[in-house]
mmCIF file of C-alpha atoms in Angstrom:
data_model
loop_
_atom_site.group_PDB
_atom_site.id
_atom_site.type_symbol
_atom_site.label_atom_id
_atom_site.label_comp_id
_atom_site.label_asym_id
_atom_site.label_seq_id
_atom_site.Cartn_x
_atom_site.Cartn_y
_atom_site.Cartn_z
ATOM 1 C CA ARG A 309 -20.320 3.636 -0.040
ATOM 2 C CA VAL A 310 -20.006 0.253 -1.668
ATOM 3 C CA PHE A 311 -17.819 -0.498 -4.682
ATOM 4 C CA PRO A 312 -16.971 -3.653 -6.619
ATOM 5 C CA MET A 313 -13.758 -5.295 -5.458
ATOM 6 C CA ALA A 314 -10.675 -3.594 -6.874
ATOM 7 C CA LYS A 315 -7.091 -4.722 -7.198
ATOM 8 C CA VAL A 316 -5.420 -4.158 -3.850
ATOM 9 C CA ALA A 317 -1.790 -3.049 -4.050
ATOM 10 C CA PRO A 318 0.516 -4.249 -1.273
ATOM 11 C CA LEU A 319 1.576 -1.731 1.373
ATOM 12 C CA PRO A 320 4.962 -2.700 2.813
ATOM 13 C CA LYS A 321 5.485 -2.121 6.544
ATOM 14 C CA ALA A 322 1.730 -1.812 7.194
ATOM 15 C CA PRO A 323 0.094 -3.630 10.122
ATOM 16 C CA ALA A 324 -0.931 -7.254 9.463
ATOM 17 C CA ILE A 325 -4.626 -6.269 9.389
ATOM 18 C CA VAL A 326 -3.997 -4.130 6.272
ATOM 19 C CA LEU A 327 -4.421 -6.013 2.997
ATOM 20 C CA GLY A 328 -2.966 -3.100 1.050
ATOM 21 C CA VAL A 329 -4.305 0.028 -0.611
ATOM 22 C CA ILE A 330 -6.607 0.986 -3.451
ATOM 23 C CA ASN A 331 -6.731 4.137 -5.540
ATOM 24 C CA LEU A 332 -10.258 5.517 -5.403
ATOM 25 C CA HIS A 333 -10.651 8.541 -7.680
ATOM 26 C CA GLY A 334 -7.062 9.615 -6.986
ATOM 27 C CA THR A 335 -7.208 9.008 -3.224
ATOM 28 C CA ILE A 336 -5.123 6.217 -1.690
ATOM 29 C CA ILE A 337 -7.288 4.248 0.737
ATOM 30 C CA PRO A 338 -6.076 1.462 3.041
ATOM 31 C CA VAL A 339 -8.000 -1.814 2.864
ATOM 32 C CA LEU A 340 -8.472 -3.506 6.255
ATOM 33 C CA ASP A 341 -9.327 -7.178 6.668
ATOM 34 C CA ILE A 342 -12.067 -7.823 9.249
ATOM 35 C CA HIS A 343 -11.187 -11.533 9.255
ATOM 36 C CA ARG A 344 -7.646 -10.800 10.391
ATOM 37 C CA ARG A 345 -8.850 -8.327 13.046
ATOM 38 C CA PHE A 346 -10.974 -10.999 14.693
ATOM 39 C CA GLY A 347 -8.325 -13.723 14.407
ATOM 40 C CA PHE A 348 -9.977 -15.692 11.611
ATOM 41 C CA PRO A 349 -7.802 -17.157 8.874
ATOM 42 C CA PRO A 350 -7.066 -14.755 6.015
ATOM 43 C CA ARG A 351 -9.151 -15.315 2.931
ATOM 44 C CA ASP A 352 -8.917 -14.585 -0.734
ATOM 45 C CA TYR A 353 -11.465 -11.974 -1.773
ATOM 46 C CA GLY A 354 -12.397 -12.740 -5.345
ATOM 47 C CA PRO A 355 -13.887 -10.516 -8.027
ATOM 48 C CA VAL A 356 -17.452 -10.975 -6.700
ATOM 49 C CA ALA A 357 -16.561 -9.369 -3.360
ATOM 50 C CA HIS A 358 -17.241 -5.718 -2.601
ATOM 51 C CA LEU A 359 -15.498 -2.935 -0.734
ATOM 52 C CA VAL A 360 -17.379 -0.916 1.863
ATOM 53 C CA VAL A 361 -15.731 2.509 2.095
ATOM 54 C CA ALA A 362 -16.206 4.326 5.405
ATOM 55 C CA ARG A 363 -14.795 7.438 7.035
ATOM 56 C CA THR A 364 -13.449 7.658 10.543
ATOM 57 C CA SER A 365 -12.276 10.830 12.248
ATOM 58 C CA ARG A 366 -8.716 9.957 11.199
ATOM 59 C CA ARG A 367 -9.004 8.537 7.683
ATOM 60 C CA THR A 368 -11.090 6.832 5.028
ATOM 61 C CA LEU A 369 -10.911 3.021 5.051
ATOM 62 C CA ALA A 370 -12.130 0.199 2.829
ATOM 63 C CA LEU A 371 -13.364 -3.132 4.179
ATOM 64 C CA PRO A 372 -13.815 -6.129 1.859
ATOM 65 C CA VAL A 373 -17.117 -7.977 2.254
ATOM 66 C CA ASP A 374 -18.638 -11.002 0.556
ATOM 67 C CA GLU A 375 -22.030 -9.463 -0.107
ATOM 68 C CA VAL A 376 -23.995 -6.307 0.481
ATOM 69 C CA PHE A 377 -27.710 -6.796 0.957
ATOM 70 C CA GLY A 378 -28.517 -3.121 1.267
ATOM 71 C CA VAL A 379 -28.383 -0.288 3.718
ATOM 72 C CA ARG A 380 -30.599 -0.274 6.764
ATOM 73 C CA GLU A 381 -31.248 2.576 9.162
ATOM 74 C CA VAL A 382 -31.624 1.536 12.768
ATOM 75 C CA ALA A 383 -32.703 3.749 15.640
ATOM 76 C CA ALA A 384 -29.860 4.376 18.085
ATOM 77 C CA GLU A 385 -31.991 3.131 20.986
ATOM 78 C CA ALA A 386 -32.378 -0.257 19.244
ATOM 79 C CA ALA A 387 -28.660 -0.950 19.723
ATOM 80 C CA VAL A 388 -27.490 -2.557 22.926
ATOM 81 C CA SER A 389 -23.948 -2.384 24.176
ATOM 82 C CA ALA A 390 -21.806 -5.216 22.854
ATOM 83 C CA ASP A 391 -20.523 -5.856 26.386
ATOM 84 C CA ALA A 392 -24.103 -6.421 27.579
ATOM 85 C CA VAL A 393 -24.492 -9.300 25.101
ATOM 86 C CA LEU A 394 -20.970 -10.641 24.558
ATOM 87 C CA PRO A 395 -18.573 -9.256 27.183
ATOM 88 C CA GLY A 396 -15.059 -8.708 25.880
ATOM 89 C CA ILE A 397 -15.930 -8.594 22.184
ATOM 90 C CA GLY A 398 -13.598 -5.932 20.937
ATOM 91 C CA HIS A 399 -14.161 -3.480 18.116
ATOM 92 C CA VAL A 400 -17.940 -3.865 18.269
ATOM 93 C CA ALA A 401 -19.822 -0.752 19.354
ATOM 94 C CA GLY A 402 -23.239 -2.350 19.601
ATOM 95 C CA ILE A 403 -25.580 -5.138 18.577
ATOM 96 C CA VAL A 404 -29.058 -4.821 17.110
ATOM 97 C CA ALA A 405 -31.559 -7.686 17.007
ATOM 98 C CA LEU A 406 -33.239 -7.855 13.598
ATOM 99 C CA ALA A 407 -36.059 -10.112 12.444
ATOM 100 C CA ASP A 408 -33.577 -12.139 10.376
ATOM 101 C CA GLY A 409 -30.549 -12.158 12.697
ATOM 102 C CA LEU A 410 -28.122 -9.913 14.540
ATOM 103 C CA LEU A 411 -26.444 -6.786 13.275
ATOM 104 C CA PHE A 412 -22.979 -6.143 14.728
ATOM 105 C CA ILE A 413 -22.007 -2.483 14.583
ATOM 106 C CA GLN A 414 -18.255 -2.187 14.112
ATOM 107 C CA ASP A 415 -16.387 0.551 15.960
ATOM 108 C CA LEU A 416 -14.132 1.747 13.153
ATOM 109 C CA GLU A 417 -12.603 4.429 15.387
ATOM 110 C CA ALA A 418 -11.158 1.649 17.568
ATOM 111 C CA PHE A 419 -10.542 -0.851 14.770
ATOM 112 C CA LEU A 420 -6.826 -0.049 14.714
ATOM 113 C CA SER A 421 -4.808 0.223 17.892
ATOM 114 C CA LEU A 422 -2.798 3.412 18.367
ATOM 115 C CA GLU A 423 0.331 1.492 17.408
ATOM 116 C CA GLU A 424 -1.314 0.096 14.261
ATOM 117 C CA GLU A 425 -2.632 3.552 13.371
ATOM 118 C CA GLN A 426 0.888 4.990 13.655
ATOM 119 C CA GLN A 427 2.381 2.090 11.691
ATOM 120 C CA LEU A 428 -0.228 2.540 8.946
ATOM 121 C CA GLY A 429 0.426 6.286 8.798
ATOM 122 C CA ASP A 430 4.174 5.674 8.479
ATOM 123 C CA ALA A 431 3.637 3.029 5.751
ATOM 124 C CA LEU A 432 1.392 5.409 3.791
ATOM 125 C CA GLU A 433 3.923 8.243 4.081
ATOM 126 C CA THR A 434 6.830 6.112 2.863
ATOM 127 C CA ARG A 435 4.671 4.934 -0.054
ATOM 128 C CA ASP A 436 4.447 8.466 -1.484
#
């Protein structure tokens, strides 16, 4: 789901990739920064940004994005392994060639390392 950017509250002791948390209909959701994950400089997400909310097997996460152009269904066989195109690109499950560019499919299950996942869990518990 996509929501307008919300005020992100800091989450002390969370991994560096975590911008903080939001309260979405009474549920506390961590906000992860894709820029930080890939080693890009942190950026300020202004009020025109959006949050993409996604579920993993472990938790619900929010990812800030500049724009959302829509949702597109892609056949699984259209995706090629990320390693086949860009060996060593972490956290990307696959790549799909589209008429207007490339679609990188993020592997949200592997987005946090086990250590970061534990650190985030601990930070969320101490927040309560």
